[in-house]
Amino acid sequence: MKEKTFKKKRKRLIFRAVLLVVMAGLVVFAIFSSRNDDKQVIAKGEKAPNFQLEKFGSDGETLALEDLKGKGVMINFWATYCPPCKEEMPYFEQVYSKYKDKGVEFVTVNLDSTDLVVQKFINKYQLSFPVLRDKSGEVMDLYNVDNLPATLFVNKDGEIVDKVIGELTLDKLEGYLKEITPED
């Protein structure tokens, strides 16, 4: 009789433990789902959210997107460990001066955490455009960037014209830059 009662209590304990694990799983799922729902979607035609980051290699000088009102802006998210980022950087440098003179600014947002590695990269590719640091990934999250490289093209009105995930070729880059070049 005692053994029968013990087995019954054991089954009840196992059932309750399983029920508790399932409920805990549902709570975790609900929390995770609600975090993803809160994420702002960044798409074509929407206003590019403003951000302000420190320029790499400056003594605390910052650049905000709203400082570039009236200009076309290319925002590129990159890191030194990203092979496609390495491939497209020479294209950016090649056309930077040409489009800067036409009213298009290049804003590159680096996601590395080590200054030495970033400086070596900038030196290697002789980058002359502003490199901003986003060590915490705050701006990357703001723009819903999950994969690198990611490039957004913003027109003079601050609207996102295109968002490109992956490496750009020189031809594609120039095509997008022409779209955001302010008219004279």
CSV table of C-alpha atoms in Angstrom, one decimal:
chain,number,residue,atom,x,y,z
A,1,MET,CA,0.0,0.0,0.0
A,2,LYS,CA,2.8,2.4,0.9
A,3,GLU,CA,4.6,1.6,-2.3
A,4,LYS,CA,1.5,2.3,-4.4
A,5,THR,CA,1.2,5.7,-2.7
A,6,PHE,CA,4.8,6.5,-3.3
A,7,LYS,CA,4.5,5.7,-7.0
A,8,LYS,CA,1.4,7.9,-7.3
A,9,LYS,CA,3.2,10.8,-5.6
A,10,ARG,CA,6.2,10.3,-7.9
A,11,LYS,CA,4.1,10.4,-11.0
A,12,ARG,CA,2.4,13.5,-9.8
A,13,LEU,CA,5.8,15.1,-9.1
A,14,ILE,CA,7.0,14.3,-12.6
A,15,PHE,CA,3.8,15.6,-14.2
A,16,ARG,CA,4.2,18.9,-12.3
A,17,ALA,CA,7.8,19.2,-13.2
A,18,VAL,CA,7.1,18.7,-16.9
A,19,LEU,CA,4.2,21.2,-16.7
A,20,LEU,CA,6.5,23.7,-15.0
A,21,VAL,CA,9.2,23.3,-17.7
A,22,VAL,CA,6.6,23.8,-20.5
A,23,MET,CA,5.2,26.9,-18.8
A,24,ALA,CA,8.7,28.3,-18.4
A,25,GLY,CA,9.4,27.6,-22.1
A,26,LEU,CA,6.2,29.5,-23.0
A,27,VAL,CA,7.2,32.5,-20.9
A,28,VAL,CA,10.7,32.6,-22.5
A,29,PHE,CA,9.1,32.3,-26.0
A,30,ALA,CA,6.6,35.1,-25.2
A,31,ILE,CA,9.4,37.4,-24.0
A,32,PHE,CA,11.6,36.7,-27.0
A,33,SER,CA,8.7,37.2,-29.4
A,34,SER,CA,7.7,40.5,-27.9
A,35,ARG,CA,11.3,41.8,-28.2
A,36,ASN,CA,11.3,41.0,-31.9
A,37,ASP,CA,8.0,42.7,-32.4
A,38,ASP,CA,9.3,45.9,-30.9
A,39,LYS,CA,12.1,46.1,-33.5
A,40,GLN,CA,11.5,49.0,-35.9
A,41,VAL,CA,11.4,48.0,-39.6
A,42,ILE,CA,13.7,50.1,-41.8
A,43,ALA,CA,12.6,50.0,-45.4
A,44,LYS,CA,12.6,51.9,-48.6
A,45,GLY,CA,10.7,55.2,-48.5
A,46,GLU,CA,11.0,55.6,-44.7
A,47,LYS,CA,12.8,58.3,-42.9
A,48,ALA,CA,16.3,57.3,-41.9
A,49,PRO,CA,16.5,57.4,-38.1
A,50,ASN,CA,19.0,59.9,-36.8
A,51,PHE,CA,22.1,58.7,-34.9
A,52,GLN,CA,25.3,60.3,-33.6
A,53,LEU,CA,28.6,58.5,-33.4
A,54,GLU,CA,32.2,59.4,-32.7
A,55,LYS,CA,34.5,59.6,-35.7
A,56,PHE,CA,37.4,57.1,-35.6
A,57,GLY,CA,40.7,58.7,-35.0
A,58,SER,CA,39.3,62.0,-33.7
A,59,ASP,CA,39.4,63.5,-30.3
A,60,GLY,CA,35.8,62.9,-29.5
A,61,GLU,CA,34.4,64.6,-32.7
A,62,THR,CA,31.0,63.2,-33.5
A,63,LEU,CA,28.9,63.1,-36.6
A,64,ALA,CA,25.1,63.0,-36.6
A,65,LEU,CA,23.0,62.0,-39.6
A,66,GLU,CA,20.9,65.1,-39.2
A,67,ASP,CA,24.1,67.2,-39.7
A,68,LEU,CA,24.0,66.0,-43.4
A,69,LYS,CA,20.5,67.4,-44.2
A,70,GLY,CA,20.1,68.3,-47.8
A,71,LYS,CA,22.8,65.8,-49.0
A,72,GLY,CA,22.6,62.3,-50.3
A,73,VAL,CA,24.1,59.9,-47.7
A,74,MET,CA,25.5,56.4,-48.1
A,75,ILE,CA,25.5,54.6,-44.8
A,76,ASN,CA,27.7,51.5,-44.8
A,77,PHE,CA,28.0,49.0,-41.9
A,78,TRP,CA,31.2,47.0,-42.0
A,79,ALA,CA,33.8,45.2,-39.9
A,80,THR,CA,37.4,44.2,-40.5
A,81,TYR,CA,36.6,40.5,-40.1
A,82,CYS,CA,34.1,40.6,-43.0
A,83,PRO,CA,35.6,39.5,-46.3
A,84,PRO,CA,32.9,41.1,-48.6
A,85,CYS,CA,33.5,44.4,-46.7
A,86,LYS,CA,37.2,44.2,-47.6
A,87,GLU,CA,36.2,43.7,-51.3
A,88,GLU,CA,34.0,46.7,-51.5
A,89,MET,CA,36.1,49.3,-49.6
A,90,PRO,CA,38.4,50.1,-52.6
A,91,TYR,CA,35.2,50.9,-54.6
A,92,PHE,CA,34.1,53.4,-51.9
A,93,GLU,CA,37.4,55.1,-51.9
A,94,GLN,CA,37.6,55.2,-55.7
A,95,VAL,CA,34.3,57.2,-56.0
A,96,TYR,CA,34.3,59.0,-52.7
A,97,SER,CA,35.8,62.3,-53.9
A,98,LYS,CA,33.7,62.4,-57.1
A,99,TYR,CA,30.4,62.0,-55.2
A,100,LYS,CA,31.4,64.2,-52.3
A,101,ASP,CA,31.8,67.1,-54.7
A,102,LYS,CA,28.2,66.3,-56.0
A,103,GLY,CA,26.7,66.5,-52.5
A,104,VAL,CA,26.8,62.9,-51.4
A,105,GLU,CA,28.4,62.0,-48.1
A,106,PHE,CA,29.8,58.6,-47.2
A,107,VAL,CA,29.2,57.5,-43.6
A,108,THR,CA,30.8,54.2,-42.8
A,109,VAL,CA,29.9,52.6,-39.5
A,110,ASN,CA,32.5,50.2,-38.1
A,111,LEU,CA,31.5,47.5,-35.7
A,112,ASP,CA,34.9,46.2,-34.5
A,113,SER,CA,35.9,46.7,-30.9
A,114,THR,CA,39.7,47.0,-31.3
A,115,ASP,CA,41.1,50.4,-32.4
A,116,LEU,CA,44.4,49.0,-33.6
A,117,VAL,CA,42.7,46.5,-36.0
A,118,VAL,CA,40.5,49.3,-37.4
A,119,GLN,CA,43.4,51.7,-37.8
A,120,LYS,CA,45.5,49.0,-39.7
A,121,PHE,CA,42.5,48.4,-42.0
A,122,ILE,CA,42.0,52.2,-42.7
A,123,ASN,CA,45.8,52.5,-43.4
A,124,LYS,CA,45.8,49.4,-45.6
A,125,TYR,CA,42.9,50.6,-47.8
A,126,GLN,CA,43.9,54.3,-47.5
A,127,LEU,CA,40.4,55.3,-46.6
A,128,SER,CA,39.7,59.0,-46.6
A,129,PHE,CA,36.0,59.1,-45.8
A,130,PRO,CA,34.6,59.3,-42.3
A,131,VAL,CA,34.6,56.1,-40.3
A,132,LEU,CA,32.3,56.1,-37.3
A,133,ARG,CA,32.5,53.6,-34.4
A,134,ASP,CA,29.5,51.6,-33.2
A,135,LYS,CA,31.2,49.4,-30.6
A,136,SER,CA,27.9,48.6,-28.8
A,137,GLY,CA,26.0,47.9,-32.1
A,138,GLU,CA,23.4,50.5,-31.1
A,139,VAL,CA,23.1,52.0,-34.6
A,140,MET,CA,23.3,48.6,-36.2
A,141,ASP,CA,20.3,47.6,-34.1
A,142,LEU,CA,18.5,50.8,-34.9
A,143,TYR,CA,18.8,50.1,-38.7
A,144,ASN,CA,18.0,46.3,-38.2
A,145,VAL,CA,21.3,45.3,-39.7
A,146,ASP,CA,22.0,41.6,-39.1
A,147,ASN,CA,24.5,40.8,-41.9
A,148,LEU,CA,27.6,42.6,-43.1
A,149,PRO,CA,28.2,44.4,-45.2
A,150,ALA,CA,24.9,46.4,-45.3
A,151,THR,CA,24.6,49.7,-47.1
A,152,LEU,CA,21.7,52.2,-47.1
A,153,PHE,CA,21.3,55.0,-49.6
A,154,VAL,CA,19.5,58.0,-48.2
A,155,ASN,CA,18.3,60.9,-50.4
A,156,LYS,CA,18.5,64.6,-49.6
A,157,ASP,CA,15.1,64.5,-47.9
A,158,GLY,CA,16.4,61.9,-45.4
A,159,GLU,CA,14.4,59.0,-47.0
A,160,ILE,CA,15.9,55.6,-47.5
A,161,VAL,CA,16.0,55.0,-51.2
A,162,ASP,CA,17.7,51.5,-51.1
A,163,LYS,CA,19.1,49.0,-48.6
A,164,VAL,CA,21.6,46.5,-49.9
A,165,ILE,CA,22.8,43.5,-47.9
A,166,GLY,CA,26.0,42.1,-49.2
A,167,GLU,CA,28.9,43.2,-51.3
A,168,LEU,CA,28.5,46.0,-53.8
A,169,THR,CA,30.3,46.1,-57.1
A,170,LEU,CA,31.6,49.4,-58.5
A,171,ASP,CA,28.8,49.5,-61.1
A,172,LYS,CA,26.0,48.9,-58.6
A,173,LEU,CA,27.5,51.4,-56.2
A,174,GLU,CA,27.6,54.1,-58.8
A,175,GLY,CA,24.0,53.3,-59.8
A,176,TYR,CA,22.8,53.8,-56.2
A,177,LEU,CA,24.9,56.9,-55.7
A,178,LYS,CA,23.4,58.5,-58.8
A,179,GLU,CA,20.0,57.9,-57.3
A,180,ILE,CA,20.8,59.9,-54.2
A,181,THR,CA,22.8,62.6,-55.7
A,182,PRO,CA,21.0,65.9,-55.1
A,183,GLU,CA,20.0,67.8,-58.2
A,184,ASP,CA,21.7,71.1,-58.9
